[in-house]
């Protein structure tokens, strides 16, 4: 009767996860304290999951809802990762280097040079921009010629030239700044 031949074939099937990749808009980001920018990280294919942000120095920057916020001057590295899931493979980590600097402050004076007589006084108009950055300090280069108080009020006390330095010492948000007022003091003329 009939002869039956049995054939069998082995088929190897490899099932792999779908590849993913993290795309970074900028590998280096320069910011100033209190600035906020989008992290600029995207996962492809789109919509497969969310990336995770790990910050090397959380006192300098933080990442929340895909936005980088600069907290203090310094540098930090943000590692962007995607761990994968049952369908999608983990992505290769990418990094964003963030450099944070202090915001600029500016000290200005209405008179850069002032001529006074001995015992004459002058109240300069000085300003710090931004005005809420902090407090100004005042210092005379020669207290035998010019005295200055904590509010910037200048008094000529002796003949000569001195520089009054108006300065802002800086803080964790703003860089230090200064301006100078050159004061020339002369004696009061007399007649006989």
PDB file of N, CA, C and O in Angstrom, residues 94-151:
ATOM      1  N   UNK A  94      21.731  59.103  26.863  1.00  0.00           N
ATOM      2  CA  UNK A  94      22.335  60.317  26.314  1.00  0.00           C
ATOM      3  C   UNK A  94      22.546  61.285  27.473  1.00  0.00           C
ATOM      4  O   UNK A  94      21.867  61.189  28.500  1.00  0.00           O
ATOM      5  N   UNK A  95      23.459  62.228  27.298  1.00  0.00           N
ATOM      6  CA  UNK A  95      23.722  63.201  28.364  1.00  0.00           C
ATOM      7  C   UNK A  95      23.597  64.624  27.846  1.00  0.00           C
ATOM      8  O   UNK A  95      23.838  64.905  26.672  1.00  0.00           O
ATOM      9  N   UNK A  96      23.213  65.491  28.767  1.00  0.00           N
ATOM     10  CA  UNK A  96      23.140  66.925  28.512  1.00  0.00           C
ATOM     11  C   UNK A  96      24.008  67.589  29.582  1.00  0.00           C
ATOM     12  O   UNK A  96      23.763  67.396  30.777  1.00  0.00           O
ATOM     13  N   UNK A  97      25.027  68.341  29.168  1.00  0.00           N
ATOM     14  CA  UNK A  97      25.869  69.074  30.104  1.00  0.00           C
ATOM     15  C   UNK A  97      25.269  70.463  30.262  1.00  0.00           C
ATOM     16  O   UNK A  97      25.059  71.172  29.276  1.00  0.00           O
ATOM     17  N   UNK A  98      24.985  70.845  31.510  1.00  0.00           N
ATOM     18  CA  UNK A  98      24.374  72.146  31.776  1.00  0.00           C
ATOM     19  C   UNK A  98      25.365  72.991  32.573  1.00  0.00           C
ATOM     20  O   UNK A  98      25.849  72.567  33.624  1.00  0.00           O
ATOM     21  N   UNK A  99      25.664  74.179  32.039  1.00  0.00           N
ATOM     22  CA  UNK A  99      26.533  75.141  32.714  1.00  0.00           C
ATOM     23  C   UNK A  99      25.682  76.329  33.129  1.00  0.00           C
ATOM     24  O   UNK A  99      25.062  76.967  32.282  1.00  0.00           O
ATOM     25  N   UNK A 100      25.654  76.594  34.432  1.00  0.00           N
ATOM     26  CA  UNK A 100      24.823  77.668  34.963  1.00  0.00           C
ATOM     27  C   UNK A 100      25.731  78.782  35.490  1.00  0.00           C
ATOM     28  O   UNK A 100      26.647  78.525  36.265  1.00  0.00           O
ATOM     29  N   UNK A 101      25.459  80.007  35.045  1.00  0.00           N
ATOM     30  CA  UNK A 101      26.219  81.163  35.527  1.00  0.00           C
ATOM     31  C   UNK A 101      25.288  82.116  36.261  1.00  0.00           C
ATOM     32  O   UNK A 101      24.064  82.022  36.148  1.00  0.00           O
ATOM     33  N   UNK A 102      25.901  83.019  37.006  1.00  0.00           N
ATOM     34  CA  UNK A 102      25.116  84.025  37.710  1.00  0.00           C
ATOM     35  C   UNK A 102      24.601  85.057  36.717  1.00  0.00           C
ATOM     36  O   UNK A 102      25.220  85.316  35.688  1.00  0.00           O
ATOM     37  N   UNK A 103      23.473  85.653  37.048  1.00  0.00           N
ATOM     38  CA  UNK A 103      22.945  86.739  36.235  1.00  0.00           C
ATOM     39  C   UNK A 103      23.815  87.975  36.466  1.00  0.00           C
ATOM     40  O   UNK A 103      24.394  88.137  37.525  1.00  0.00           O
ATOM     41  N   UNK A 104      23.896  88.832  35.458  1.00  0.00           N
ATOM     42  CA  UNK A 104      24.661  90.065  35.597  1.00  0.00           C
ATOM     43  C   UNK A 104      23.892  91.074  36.432  1.00  0.00           C
ATOM     44  O   UNK A 104      22.665  91.177  36.331  1.00  0.00           O
ATOM     45  N   UNK A 105      24.641  91.812  37.239  1.00  0.00           N
ATOM     46  CA  UNK A 105      24.098  92.962  37.959  1.00  0.00           C
ATOM     47  C   UNK A 105      24.892  94.169  37.479  1.00  0.00           C
ATOM     48  O   UNK A 105      26.015  94.030  36.995  1.00  0.00           O
ATOM     49  N   UNK A 106      24.313  95.347  37.615  1.00  0.00           N
ATOM     50  CA  UNK A 106      24.990  96.550  37.162  1.00  0.00           C
ATOM     51  C   UNK A 106      24.842  97.648  38.208  1.00  0.00           C
ATOM     52  O   UNK A 106      23.731  97.931  38.652  1.00  0.00           O
ATOM     53  N   UNK A 107      25.974  98.238  38.581  1.00  0.00           N
ATOM     54  CA  UNK A 107      25.969  99.372  39.502  1.00  0.00           C
ATOM     55  C   UNK A 107      26.252 100.622  38.684  1.00  0.00           C
ATOM     56  O   UNK A 107      27.223 100.660  37.921  1.00  0.00           O
ATOM     57  N   UNK A 108      25.402 101.617  38.819  1.00  0.00           N
ATOM     58  CA  UNK A 108      25.650 102.866  38.090  1.00  0.00           C
ATOM     59  C   UNK A 108      25.600 104.051  39.049  1.00  0.00           C
ATOM     60  O   UNK A 108      24.940 104.004  40.088  1.00  0.00           O
ATOM     61  N   UNK A 109      26.332 105.096  38.672  1.00  0.00           N
ATOM     62  CA  UNK A 109      26.369 106.332  39.458  1.00  0.00           C
ATOM     63  C   UNK A 109      26.048 107.495  38.528  1.00  0.00           C
ATOM     64  O   UNK A 109      26.348 107.453  37.337  1.00  0.00           O
ATOM     65  N   UNK A 110      25.422 108.541  39.077  1.00  0.00           N
ATOM     66  CA  UNK A 110      25.057 109.676  38.222  1.00  0.00           C
ATOM     67  C   UNK A 110      26.248 110.582  37.938  1.00  0.00           C
ATOM     68  O   UNK A 110      26.255 111.310  36.967  1.00  0.00           O
ATOM     69  N   UNK A 111      27.264 110.572  38.785  1.00  0.00           N
ATOM     70  CA  UNK A 111      28.464 111.381  38.583  1.00  0.00           C
ATOM     71  C   UNK A 111      29.682 110.492  38.776  1.00  0.00           C
ATOM     72  O   UNK A 111      29.879 109.965  39.864  1.00  0.00           O
ATOM     73  N   UNK A 112      30.506 110.375  37.743  1.00  0.00           N
ATOM     74  CA  UNK A 112      31.735 109.591  37.880  1.00  0.00           C
ATOM     75  C   UNK A 112      32.869 110.425  38.445  1.00  0.00           C
ATOM     76  O   UNK A 112      33.839 109.882  38.956  1.00  0.00           O
ATOM     77  N   UNK A 113      32.741 111.740  38.335  1.00  0.00           N
ATOM     78  CA  UNK A 113      33.727 112.646  38.939  1.00  0.00           C
ATOM     79  C   UNK A 113      32.988 113.738  39.699  1.00  0.00           C
ATOM     80  O   UNK A 113      31.949 114.240  39.251  1.00  0.00           O
ATOM     81  N   UNK A 114      33.540 114.098  40.857  1.00  0.00           N
ATOM     82  CA  UNK A 114      32.926 115.114  41.703  1.00  0.00           C
ATOM     83  C   UNK A 114      34.049 116.002  42.248  1.00  0.00           C
ATOM     84  O   UNK A 114      35.082 115.495  42.692  1.00  0.00           O
ATOM     85  N   UNK A 115      33.833 117.309  42.208  1.00  0.00           N
ATOM     86  CA  UNK A 115      34.767 118.265  42.811  1.00  0.00           C
ATOM     87  C   UNK A 115      34.111 118.852  44.045  1.00  0.00           C
ATOM     88  O   UNK A 115      32.989 119.385  43.965  1.00  0.00           O
ATOM     89  N   UNK A 116      34.808 118.775  45.174  1.00  0.00           N
ATOM     90  CA  UNK A 116      34.289 119.292  46.444  1.00  0.00           C
ATOM     91  C   UNK A 116      35.325 120.197  47.099  1.00  0.00           C
ATOM     92  O   UNK A 116      36.521 120.095  46.817  1.00  0.00           O
ATOM     93  N   UNK A 117      34.847 121.021  47.988  1.00  0.00           N
ATOM     94  CA  UNK A 117      35.711 121.788  48.882  1.00  0.00           C
ATOM     95  C   UNK A 117      35.759 121.037  50.211  1.00  0.00           C
ATOM     96  O   UNK A 117      34.897 120.208  50.509  1.00  0.00           O
ATOM     97  N   UNK A 118      36.751 121.319  51.020  1.00  0.00           N
ATOM     98  CA  UNK A 118      36.841 120.724  52.357  1.00  0.00           C
ATOM     99  C   UNK A 118      35.553 121.058  53.101  1.00  0.00           C
ATOM    100  O   UNK A 118      35.063 122.192  53.045  1.00  0.00           O
ATOM    101  N   UNK A 119      34.990 120.083  53.789  1.00  0.00           N
ATOM    102  CA  UNK A 119      33.729 120.159  54.555  1.00  0.00           C
ATOM    103  C   UNK A 119      32.478 120.217  53.684  1.00  0.00           C
ATOM    104  O   UNK A 119      31.362 120.281  54.195  1.00  0.00           O
ATOM    105  N   UNK A 120      32.631 120.172  52.359  1.00  0.00           N
ATOM    106  CA  UNK A 120      31.468 120.136  51.475  1.00  0.00           C
ATOM    107  C   UNK A 120      30.989 118.681  51.365  1.00  0.00           C
ATOM    108  O   UNK A 120      31.781 117.743  51.442  1.00  0.00           O
ATOM    109  N   UNK A 121      29.670 118.533  51.167  1.00  0.00           N
ATOM    110  CA  UNK A 121      29.075 117.195  51.100  1.00  0.00           C
ATOM    111  C   UNK A 121      28.395 116.978  49.757  1.00  0.00           C
ATOM    112  O   UNK A 121      28.001 117.930  49.088  1.00  0.00           O
ATOM    113  N   UNK A 122      28.265 115.713  49.408  1.00  0.00           N
ATOM    114  CA  UNK A 122      27.628 115.347  48.136  1.00  0.00           C
ATOM    115  C   UNK A 122      26.874 114.046  48.332  1.00  0.00           C
ATOM    116  O   UNK A 122      27.395 113.093  48.923  1.00  0.00           O
ATOM    117  N   UNK A 123      25.644 114.023  47.847  1.00  0.00           N
ATOM    118  CA  UNK A 123      24.818 112.815  47.943  1.00  0.00           C
ATOM    119  C   UNK A 123      24.603 112.274  46.528  1.00  0.00           C
ATOM    120  O   UNK A 123      23.726 112.751  45.812  1.00  0.00           O
ATOM    121  N   UNK A 124      25.423 111.305  46.100  1.00  0.00           N
ATOM    122  CA  UNK A 124      25.302 110.803  44.728  1.00  0.00           C
ATOM    123  C   UNK A 124      24.047 109.957  44.536  1.00  0.00           C
ATOM    124  O   UNK A 124      23.536 109.360  45.481  1.00  0.00           O
ATOM    125  N   UNK A 125      23.585 109.926  43.297  1.00  0.00           N
ATOM    126  CA  UNK A 125      22.483 109.035  42.940  1.00  0.00           C
ATOM    127  C   UNK A 125      23.129 107.766  42.389  1.00  0.00           C
ATOM    128  O   UNK A 125      23.847 107.806  41.399  1.00  0.00           O
ATOM    129  N   UNK A 126      22.910 106.666  43.085  1.00  0.00           N
ATOM    130  CA  UNK A 126      23.472 105.380  42.666  1.00  0.00           C
ATOM    131  C   UNK A 126      22.326 104.393  42.492  1.00  0.00           C
ATOM    132  O   UNK A 126      21.288 104.515  43.126  1.00  0.00           O
ATOM    133  N   UNK A 127      22.537 103.424  41.600  1.00  0.00           N
ATOM    134  CA  UNK A 127      21.483 102.434  41.402  1.00  0.00           C
ATOM    135  C   UNK A 127      22.095 101.072  41.113  1.00  0.00           C
ATOM    136  O   UNK A 127      23.210 100.964  40.597  1.00  0.00           O
ATOM    137  N   UNK A 128      21.351 100.072  41.477  1.00  0.00           N
ATOM    138  CA  UNK A 128      21.707  98.686  41.228  1.00  0.00           C
ATOM    139  C   UNK A 128      20.604  98.090  40.372  1.00  0.00           C
ATOM    140  O   UNK A 128      19.422  98.199  40.683  1.00  0.00           O
ATOM    141  N   UNK A 129      21.001  97.491  39.254  1.00  0.00           N
ATOM    142  CA  UNK A 129      20.032  96.847  38.370  1.00  0.00           C
ATOM    143  C   UNK A 129      20.375  95.367  38.313  1.00  0.00           C
ATOM    144  O   UNK A 129      21.513  95.019  37.997  1.00  0.00           O
ATOM    145  N   UNK A 130      19.441  94.489  38.653  1.00  0.00           N
ATOM    146  CA  UNK A 130      18.082  94.775  39.106  1.00  0.00           C
ATOM    147  C   UNK A 130      18.090  95.312  40.536  1.00  0.00           C
ATOM    148  O   UNK A 130      18.966  94.982  41.332  1.00  0.00           O
ATOM    149  N   UNK A 131      17.121  96.134  40.827  1.00  0.00           N
ATOM    150  CA  UNK A 131      17.078  96.831  42.115  1.00  0.00           C
ATOM    151  C   UNK A 131      16.907  95.888  43.301  1.00  0.00           C
ATOM    152  O   UNK A 131      17.311  96.216  44.418  1.00  0.00           O
ATOM    153  N   UNK A 132      16.338  94.718  43.071  1.00  0.00           N
ATOM    154  CA  UNK A 132      16.119  93.774  44.176  1.00  0.00           C
ATOM    155  C   UNK A 132      17.261  92.770  44.330  1.00  0.00           C
ATOM    156  O   UNK A 132      17.153  91.807  45.094  1.00  0.00           O
ATOM    157  N   UNK A 133      18.385  92.995  43.640  1.00  0.00           N
ATOM    158  CA  UNK A 133      19.497  92.041  43.691  1.00  0.00           C
ATOM    159  C   UNK A 133      20.139  91.977  45.065  1.00  0.00           C
ATOM    160  O   UNK A 133      20.597  90.920  45.499  1.00  0.00           O
ATOM    161  N   UNK A 134      20.195  93.104  45.759  1.00  0.00           N
ATOM    162  CA  UNK A 134      20.826  93.110  47.077  1.00  0.00           C
ATOM    163  C   UNK A 134      21.157  94.518  47.514  1.00  0.00           C
ATOM    164  O   UNK A 134      20.558  95.486  47.061  1.00  0.00           O
ATOM    165  N   UNK A 135      22.163  94.622  48.385  1.00  0.00           N
ATOM    166  CA  UNK A 135      22.524  95.885  49.000  1.00  0.00           C
ATOM    167  C   UNK A 135      23.862  96.381  48.463  1.00  0.00           C
ATOM    168  O   UNK A 135      24.773  95.597  48.212  1.00  0.00           O
ATOM    169  N   UNK A 136      23.975  97.707  48.332  1.00  0.00           N
ATOM    170  CA  UNK A 136      25.216  98.328  47.903  1.00  0.00           C
ATOM    171  C   UNK A 136      26.071  98.686  49.110  1.00  0.00           C
ATOM    172  O   UNK A 136      25.556  98.978  50.180  1.00  0.00           O
ATOM    173  N   UNK A 137      27.390  98.669  48.896  1.00  0.00           N
ATOM    174  CA  UNK A 137      28.304  99.141  49.936  1.00  0.00           C
ATOM    175  C   UNK A 137      29.191 100.223  49.337  1.00  0.00           C
ATOM    176  O   UNK A 137      29.376 100.298  48.122  1.00  0.00           O
ATOM    177  N   UNK A 138      29.740 101.078  50.206  1.00  0.00           N
ATOM    178  CA  UNK A 138      30.508 102.238  49.781  1.00  0.00           C
ATOM    179  C   UNK A 138      31.827 102.264  50.539  1.00  0.00           C
ATOM    180  O   UNK A 138      31.859 102.016  51.745  1.00  0.00           O
ATOM    181  N   UNK A 139      32.914 102.590  49.822  1.00  0.00           N
ATOM    182  CA  UNK A 139      34.224 102.629  50.461  1.00  0.00           C
ATOM    183  C   UNK A 139      35.072 103.723  49.829  1.00  0.00           C
ATOM    184  O   UNK A 139      35.108 103.859  48.609  1.00  0.00           O
ATOM    185  N   UNK A 140      35.770 104.477  50.680  1.00  0.00           N
ATOM    186  CA  UNK A 140      36.678 105.517  50.212  1.00  0.00           C
ATOM    187  C   UNK A 140      38.092 104.956  50.153  1.00  0.00           C
ATOM    188  O   UNK A 140      38.523 104.232  51.060  1.00  0.00           O
ATOM    189  N   UNK A 141      38.824 105.315  49.089  1.00  0.00           N
ATOM    190  CA  UNK A 141      40.206 104.857  48.969  1.00  0.00           C
ATOM    191  C   UNK A 141      41.146 105.612  49.899  1.00  0.00           C
ATOM    192  O   UNK A 141      42.243 105.150  50.187  1.00  0.00           O
ATOM    193  N   UNK A 142      40.717 106.781  50.378  1.00  0.00           N
ATOM    194  CA  UNK A 142      41.552 107.576  51.279  1.00  0.00           C
ATOM    195  C   UNK A 142      40.654 108.366  52.221  1.00  0.00           C
ATOM    196  O   UNK A 142      40.094 109.403  51.855  1.00  0.00           O
ATOM    197  N   UNK A 143      40.522 107.896  53.455  1.00  0.00           N
ATOM    198  CA  UNK A 143      39.621 108.540  54.419  1.00  0.00           C
ATOM    199  C   UNK A 143      40.182 109.868  54.941  1.00  0.00           C
ATOM    200  O   UNK A 143      39.488 110.600  55.634  1.00  0.00           O
ATOM    201  N   UNK A 144      41.426 110.217  54.608  1.00  0.00           N
ATOM    202  CA  UNK A 144      41.956 111.538  54.948  1.00  0.00           C
ATOM    203  C   UNK A 144      41.485 112.588  53.950  1.00  0.00           C
ATOM    204  O   UNK A 144      41.615 113.782  54.184  1.00  0.00           O
ATOM    205  N   UNK A 145      40.960 112.155  52.808  1.00  0.00           N
ATOM    206  CA  UNK A 145      40.472 113.064  51.774  1.00  0.00           C
ATOM    207  C   UNK A 145      38.943 113.048  51.714  1.00  0.00           C
ATOM    208  O   UNK A 145      38.303 114.098  51.678  1.00  0.00           O
ATOM    209  N   UNK A 146      38.369 111.854  51.708  1.00  0.00           N
ATOM    210  CA  UNK A 146      36.920 111.705  51.546  1.00  0.00           C
ATOM    211  C   UNK A 146      36.400 110.678  52.543  1.00  0.00           C
ATOM    212  O   UNK A 146      36.967 109.593  52.687  1.00  0.00           O
ATOM    213  N   UNK A 147      35.299 111.023  53.191  1.00  0.00           N
ATOM    214  CA  UNK A 147      34.565 110.062  54.022  1.00  0.00           C
ATOM    215  C   UNK A 147      33.268 109.718  53.304  1.00  0.00           C
ATOM    216  O   UNK A 147      32.671 110.572  52.640  1.00  0.00           O
ATOM    217  N   UNK A 148      32.838 108.483  53.450  1.00  0.00           N
ATOM    218  CA  UNK A 148      31.573 108.070  52.848  1.00  0.00           C
ATOM    219  C   UNK A 148      30.857 107.179  53.860  1.00  0.00           C
ATOM    220  O   UNK A 148      31.479 106.341  54.520  1.00  0.00           O
ATOM    221  N   UNK A 149      29.546 107.387  54.018  1.00  0.00           N
ATOM    222  CA  UNK A 149      28.807 106.556  54.971  1.00  0.00           C
ATOM    223  C   UNK A 149      28.139 105.375  54.263  1.00  0.00           C
ATOM    224  O   UNK A 149      28.279 105.204  53.052  1.00  0.00           O
ATOM    225  N   UNK A 150      27.428 104.570  55.005  1.00  0.00           N
ATOM    226  CA  UNK A 150      26.794 103.362  54.481  1.00  0.00           C
ATOM    227  C   UNK A 150      25.698 103.603  53.467  1.00  0.00           C
ATOM    228  O   UNK A 150      25.245 102.682  52.797  1.00  0.00           O
ATOM    229  N   UNK A 151      25.257 104.855  53.343  1.00  0.00           N
ATOM    230  CA  UNK A 151      24.224 105.194  52.368  1.00  0.00           C
ATOM    231  C   UNK A 151      24.815 105.899  51.152  1.00  0.00           C
ATOM    232  O   UNK A 151      24.075 106.356  50.273  1.00  0.00           O
TER     233      UNK A 151
END
